[in-house]
Amino acid sequence: MNSKYFSVFKVFSKNAMAYRAEIALDATFYMLSSLVMVIVWMAVYHFSALTSINGVTISSMTIYLFVIGSIGFLSWPGIANALESDMRSGEIASSLIRPIKYPYAIFIRDIPENLIFSLAGTLPIFIIIYVIAGLHLTAMQVLMLAIEMVLAYLIINFIGFIIGSLAIYITDIYGILSGITWMFSLLGGGIMPLLLYPKLLYGILMLTPFPFLYFVPGGTFTGMIPAAQLPGLVAEGAIWALVLLGIAVVVWKRVSRDINAVGV
Amino acid sequence: MLDSISRNLKMYNASQKVLWKDIAIYRTQFIVWIFVFMMSTVASVVTITIIYDVSSGVAGWSYYQVLVISSLANIMIGIVFYNISPQRLARTMRNGQLDQRILKPYNPIVTMLSLYGTKTSVGSVISGALVFGYAAYMAGISAIALFEMLLIFALGVVSLTMFLLMITLLSYVLFNSAGYMQWVANIASRAAQYPLTIYGLPGILLFTVGLPIGLAAFYPSALIFGKIGPESVMLVIAIEAFMIAVYYYACKWLTKKYRSGGG
């Protein structure tokens, strides 16, 4: 990594470490939120005397809900907030004349916080669930899961970058971001596995980028998605990431011209 | 006493007028936020619909009955957030701005409730009311039953509002931080969407007297669907009135203990 970008990474890693108690608290609340839905679904399975609903057993449902809770940090594009903040404060103008490319720098600023959350929050929860539930993932599944998590990060943050760039025109993007994250949760399996949705809707949603945030990682971990389908899904996720990257580049080129023109 | 209530109500109304005028300037943002708050209702409806589509649902409760609970919960949380946002209040306490607002002869609690809410949460109230109207019609709820549950619902909303204010103040007094109370409120609103019976006896007790989310959603629904008798209703109303009084005096005490971050 280029030393100047590494320097940015080091500075923001230190900043992120200062909030480790907050990260632990966030992870706890994500889990508590999942616990509510676990109780609801346990009551549903129990009352209906069902062992499986559309191929989803009570144990895989429980694991799924905790897993998507533990990757909840991926559901919010921090990059969008950073972009909006820089645009509002005018910081972006000075950032553009620094000897680093602003779009790269903003990603490098965001990565440490997510990395720390992944290592201090998600990973221990994954290990605990793995041990308690007695899961057996192959090396290939673990590798696919890791790639899916990276893809999920890229997809949500490329979208975040596109929306964040629009802050130059609409100033406050927080509402739009919140709406989009709700949409991702609803259409991506953030509420329940997509397997429970009507088959036609499930088929359509699997062609969109939405499931890569929740259903694909959650389905891989629980085994709801057969191992044979994982390489294809990863390839699809990579294509979505590239498409969104392309859109982000085009949007940034357009927006950066306006930043100069406006002189923010 | 009456003078004091009248004065505080006037101040509350005047604050709302100013805040709504402010919102009118940023109409587009406001409309976006209304839709964001409506999304939580949409998510609840989707979840409940799928649950009843793929299973027999929740013991003792039909689809429309659960929709009634869920929509009441959305209306409740919309009203509560309209009056108090733990994040906003904590930020105001930390930067010292609250000190300038707590001025006699106005009641500090009314001041906090009038200024530090999330006005866009009316989206949750509107969408909740729409779903409630539909579900109540489909469940065949009579106008008399609706009227009967109004008191228990209103007291439940007030007790939850006072509770949230109390724990926000308590957390700030103890830890100089209270933003995470927003998380507590969000999780509570999620739990309130379903019949309390699914959480078992510990859950019923917790969500009735510990974290009182069931008072404004579950018990009014249980009343209109005939799942609790008149004695239970009276008991719930007594609990609500008692809790409002306790939370109110706790808030007053905590307000005296509060020290600002000093800006």
Short mmCIF file of C-alpha atoms in Angstrom, two decimals, chain B residues 23-220:
data_model
loop_
_atom_site.label_atom_id
_atom_site.label_comp_id
_atom_site.label_asym_id
_atom_site.label_seq_id
_atom_site.Cartn_x
_atom_site.Cartn_y
_atom_site.Cartn_z
CA ILE B 23 -39.71 21.98 9.23
CA ALA B 24 -41.74 23.78 6.55
CA ILE B 25 -38.53 25.41 5.31
CA TYR B 26 -36.95 21.99 4.72
CA ARG B 27 -40.03 20.33 3.26
CA THR B 28 -38.23 17.86 1.00
CA GLN B 29 -36.08 16.54 3.84
CA PHE B 30 -39.14 16.25 6.01
CA ILE B 31 -41.05 14.26 3.40
CA VAL B 32 -38.08 11.91 2.95
CA TRP B 33 -37.99 11.32 6.70
CA ILE B 34 -41.73 10.71 6.84
CA PHE B 35 -41.23 7.91 4.32
CA VAL B 36 -38.29 6.54 6.31
CA PHE B 37 -40.42 6.28 9.43
CA MET B 38 -43.19 4.69 7.39
CA MET B 39 -40.74 1.98 6.32
CA SER B 40 -40.72 0.52 9.83
CA THR B 41 -44.48 0.00 9.57
CA VAL B 42 -44.06 -1.55 6.12
CA ALA B 43 -41.39 -3.91 7.51
CA SER B 44 -43.73 -4.94 10.34
CA VAL B 45 -46.62 -5.61 7.96
CA VAL B 46 -44.38 -7.65 5.62
CA THR B 47 -43.00 -9.70 8.52
CA ILE B 48 -46.43 -10.45 10.01
CA THR B 49 -47.94 -11.22 6.60
CA ILE B 50 -45.17 -13.70 5.79
CA ILE B 51 -45.42 -15.29 9.24
CA TYR B 52 -49.14 -15.93 8.71
CA ASP B 53 -48.58 -16.98 5.10
CA VAL B 54 -46.09 -19.73 5.94
CA SER B 55 -47.44 -20.84 9.33
CA SER B 56 -50.43 -20.77 11.67
CA GLY B 57 -49.00 -17.62 13.27
CA VAL B 58 -48.95 -16.85 16.96
CA ALA B 59 -51.01 -18.81 19.49
CA GLY B 60 -54.40 -17.25 20.18
CA TRP B 61 -54.00 -14.32 17.81
CA SER B 62 -55.29 -14.00 14.26
CA TYR B 63 -53.49 -12.14 11.48
CA TYR B 64 -55.57 -8.97 11.80
CA GLN B 65 -55.34 -9.02 15.58
CA VAL B 66 -51.53 -9.08 15.42
CA LEU B 67 -51.67 -6.30 12.82
CA VAL B 68 -53.69 -4.26 15.33
CA ILE B 69 -51.00 -4.77 18.02
CA SER B 70 -48.23 -3.96 15.57
CA SER B 71 -49.93 -0.81 14.26
CA LEU B 72 -50.68 0.41 17.80
CA ALA B 73 -47.01 -0.16 18.61
CA ASN B 74 -46.01 1.96 15.60
CA ILE B 75 -48.40 4.75 16.58
CA MET B 76 -47.12 4.55 20.17
CA ILE B 77 -43.44 4.72 19.24
CA GLY B 78 -44.16 7.52 16.76
CA ILE B 79 -45.76 9.63 19.50
CA VAL B 80 -43.01 8.78 22.00
CA PHE B 81 -40.22 9.71 19.56
CA TYR B 82 -42.12 12.86 18.59
CA ASN B 83 -41.67 14.03 22.17
CA ILE B 84 -38.32 12.58 23.11
CA SER B 85 -35.24 11.61 21.17
CA PRO B 86 -32.65 10.25 23.63
CA GLN B 87 -29.84 11.03 21.18
CA ARG B 88 -30.90 14.64 20.71
CA LEU B 89 -31.53 15.24 24.41
CA ALA B 90 -28.18 13.70 25.38
CA ARG B 91 -26.39 15.87 22.82
CA THR B 92 -28.14 18.98 24.13
CA MET B 93 -27.25 18.13 27.72
CA ARG B 94 -23.64 17.52 26.79
CA ASN B 95 -23.14 20.79 24.93
CA GLY B 96 -24.81 22.80 27.68
CA GLN B 97 -27.71 24.07 25.57
CA LEU B 98 -30.33 22.52 27.83
CA ASP B 99 -29.34 24.91 30.64
CA GLN B 100 -30.55 27.90 28.64
CA ARG B 101 -33.93 26.25 28.11
CA ILE B 102 -34.75 25.16 31.64
CA LEU B 103 -36.25 28.42 32.78
CA LYS B 104 -38.87 29.10 35.41
CA PRO B 105 -41.85 29.34 35.43
CA TYR B 106 -41.94 26.49 32.91
CA ASN B 107 -41.78 22.87 33.95
CA PRO B 108 -38.38 21.46 32.86
CA ILE B 109 -39.95 18.14 31.88
CA VAL B 110 -42.44 19.83 29.56
CA THR B 111 -39.58 21.91 28.15
CA MET B 112 -37.57 18.77 27.35
CA LEU B 113 -40.57 17.01 25.83
CA SER B 114 -41.49 20.02 23.73
CA LEU B 115 -38.06 20.66 22.22
CA TYR B 116 -36.06 17.46 21.90
CA GLY B 117 -38.22 15.04 19.98
CA THR B 118 -38.02 13.76 16.42
CA LYS B 119 -40.84 15.53 14.63
CA THR B 120 -40.54 13.35 11.54
CA SER B 121 -41.71 10.36 13.57
CA VAL B 122 -45.24 11.47 12.68
CA GLY B 123 -44.56 9.23 9.65
CA SER B 124 -44.75 6.27 11.99
CA VAL B 125 -47.99 7.60 13.49
CA ILE B 126 -49.59 8.14 10.07
CA SER B 127 -48.59 4.75 8.65
CA GLY B 128 -49.49 3.04 11.93
CA ALA B 129 -52.91 4.71 11.88
CA LEU B 130 -53.54 3.59 8.29
CA VAL B 131 -52.67 -0.03 9.08
CA PHE B 132 -54.67 0.16 12.31
CA GLY B 133 -57.74 1.43 10.46
CA TYR B 134 -57.52 -1.38 7.93
CA ALA B 135 -56.80 -4.13 10.48
CA ALA B 136 -59.50 -2.87 12.89
CA TYR B 137 -62.05 -2.89 10.06
CA MET B 138 -61.06 -6.38 8.94
CA ALA B 139 -61.06 -7.67 12.54
CA GLY B 140 -64.55 -6.21 13.02
CA ILE B 141 -63.72 -3.95 15.95
CA SER B 142 -66.65 -1.81 17.04
CA ALA B 143 -66.45 1.95 17.64
CA ILE B 144 -67.36 1.37 21.30
CA ALA B 145 -64.44 -1.04 21.76
CA LEU B 146 -62.12 1.55 20.20
CA PHE B 147 -63.40 4.20 22.56
CA GLU B 148 -62.89 1.88 25.54
CA MET B 149 -59.27 1.25 24.74
CA LEU B 150 -58.37 4.93 24.26
CA LEU B 151 -57.67 5.62 27.94
CA ILE B 152 -55.44 2.58 28.42
CA PHE B 153 -53.59 3.44 25.17
CA ALA B 154 -53.11 7.12 26.07
CA LEU B 155 -51.83 6.32 29.56
CA GLY B 156 -49.53 3.67 28.09
CA VAL B 157 -48.01 6.21 25.68
CA VAL B 158 -47.49 8.73 28.48
CA SER B 159 -45.88 6.14 30.75
CA LEU B 160 -43.49 4.99 28.00
CA THR B 161 -42.60 8.61 27.17
CA MET B 162 -41.86 9.37 30.82
CA PHE B 163 -39.91 6.12 31.17
CA LEU B 164 -37.72 6.93 28.17
CA LEU B 165 -37.09 10.43 29.49
CA MET B 166 -36.25 9.03 32.91
CA ILE B 167 -33.73 6.45 31.68
CA THR B 168 -32.16 9.03 29.34
CA LEU B 169 -31.67 11.44 32.25
CA LEU B 170 -30.51 8.66 34.56
CA SER B 171 -27.98 7.41 32.04
CA TYR B 172 -26.68 10.94 31.51
CA VAL B 173 -26.41 11.60 35.25
CA LEU B 174 -24.54 8.32 35.79
CA PHE B 175 -22.39 8.04 32.66
CA ASN B 176 -22.56 11.43 30.91
CA SER B 177 -23.89 9.54 27.94
CA ALA B 178 -27.38 8.53 26.88
CA GLY B 179 -27.37 8.24 23.09
CA TYR B 180 -27.55 4.45 23.31
CA MET B 181 -31.00 4.76 24.89
CA GLN B 182 -32.16 5.23 21.29
CA TRP B 183 -31.09 1.63 20.73
CA VAL B 184 -33.08 0.53 23.79
CA ALA B 185 -36.15 2.33 22.43
CA ASN B 186 -35.69 0.79 18.97
CA ILE B 187 -35.41 -2.73 20.35
CA ALA B 188 -38.39 -2.12 22.62
CA SER B 189 -40.48 -0.91 19.68
CA ARG B 190 -39.58 -4.10 17.81
CA ALA B 191 -40.63 -6.27 20.75
CA ALA B 192 -43.91 -4.35 21.12
CA GLN B 193 -45.08 -5.41 17.64
CA TYR B 194 -46.13 -8.88 18.84
CA PRO B 195 -48.38 -10.28 21.61
CA LEU B 196 -46.51 -10.20 24.92
CA THR B 197 -47.61 -13.77 25.55
CA ILE B 198 -44.91 -15.07 23.21
CA TYR B 199 -42.21 -13.80 25.61
CA GLY B 200 -43.52 -15.95 28.47
CA LEU B 201 -44.23 -14.75 32.01
CA PRO B 202 -40.81 -13.11 32.49
CA GLY B 203 -41.34 -11.22 29.22
CA ILE B 204 -44.86 -10.15 30.18
CA LEU B 205 -43.58 -8.78 33.51
CA LEU B 206 -40.56 -7.14 31.90
CA PHE B 207 -42.56 -5.42 29.16
CA THR B 208 -45.32 -4.35 31.55
CA VAL B 209 -43.51 -2.94 34.56
CA GLY B 210 -39.81 -3.01 33.63
CA LEU B 211 -39.69 -1.56 30.14
CA PRO B 212 -43.35 -0.61 29.67
CA ILE B 213 -43.77 -1.18 25.94
CA GLY B 214 -46.76 -3.46 26.28
CA LEU B 215 -49.01 -0.95 27.98
CA ALA B 216 -49.96 1.02 24.88
CA ALA B 217 -49.99 -1.78 22.31
CA PHE B 218 -50.64 -5.20 23.80
CA TYR B 219 -53.12 -4.40 26.57
CA PRO B 220 -55.41 -2.14 24.52
#
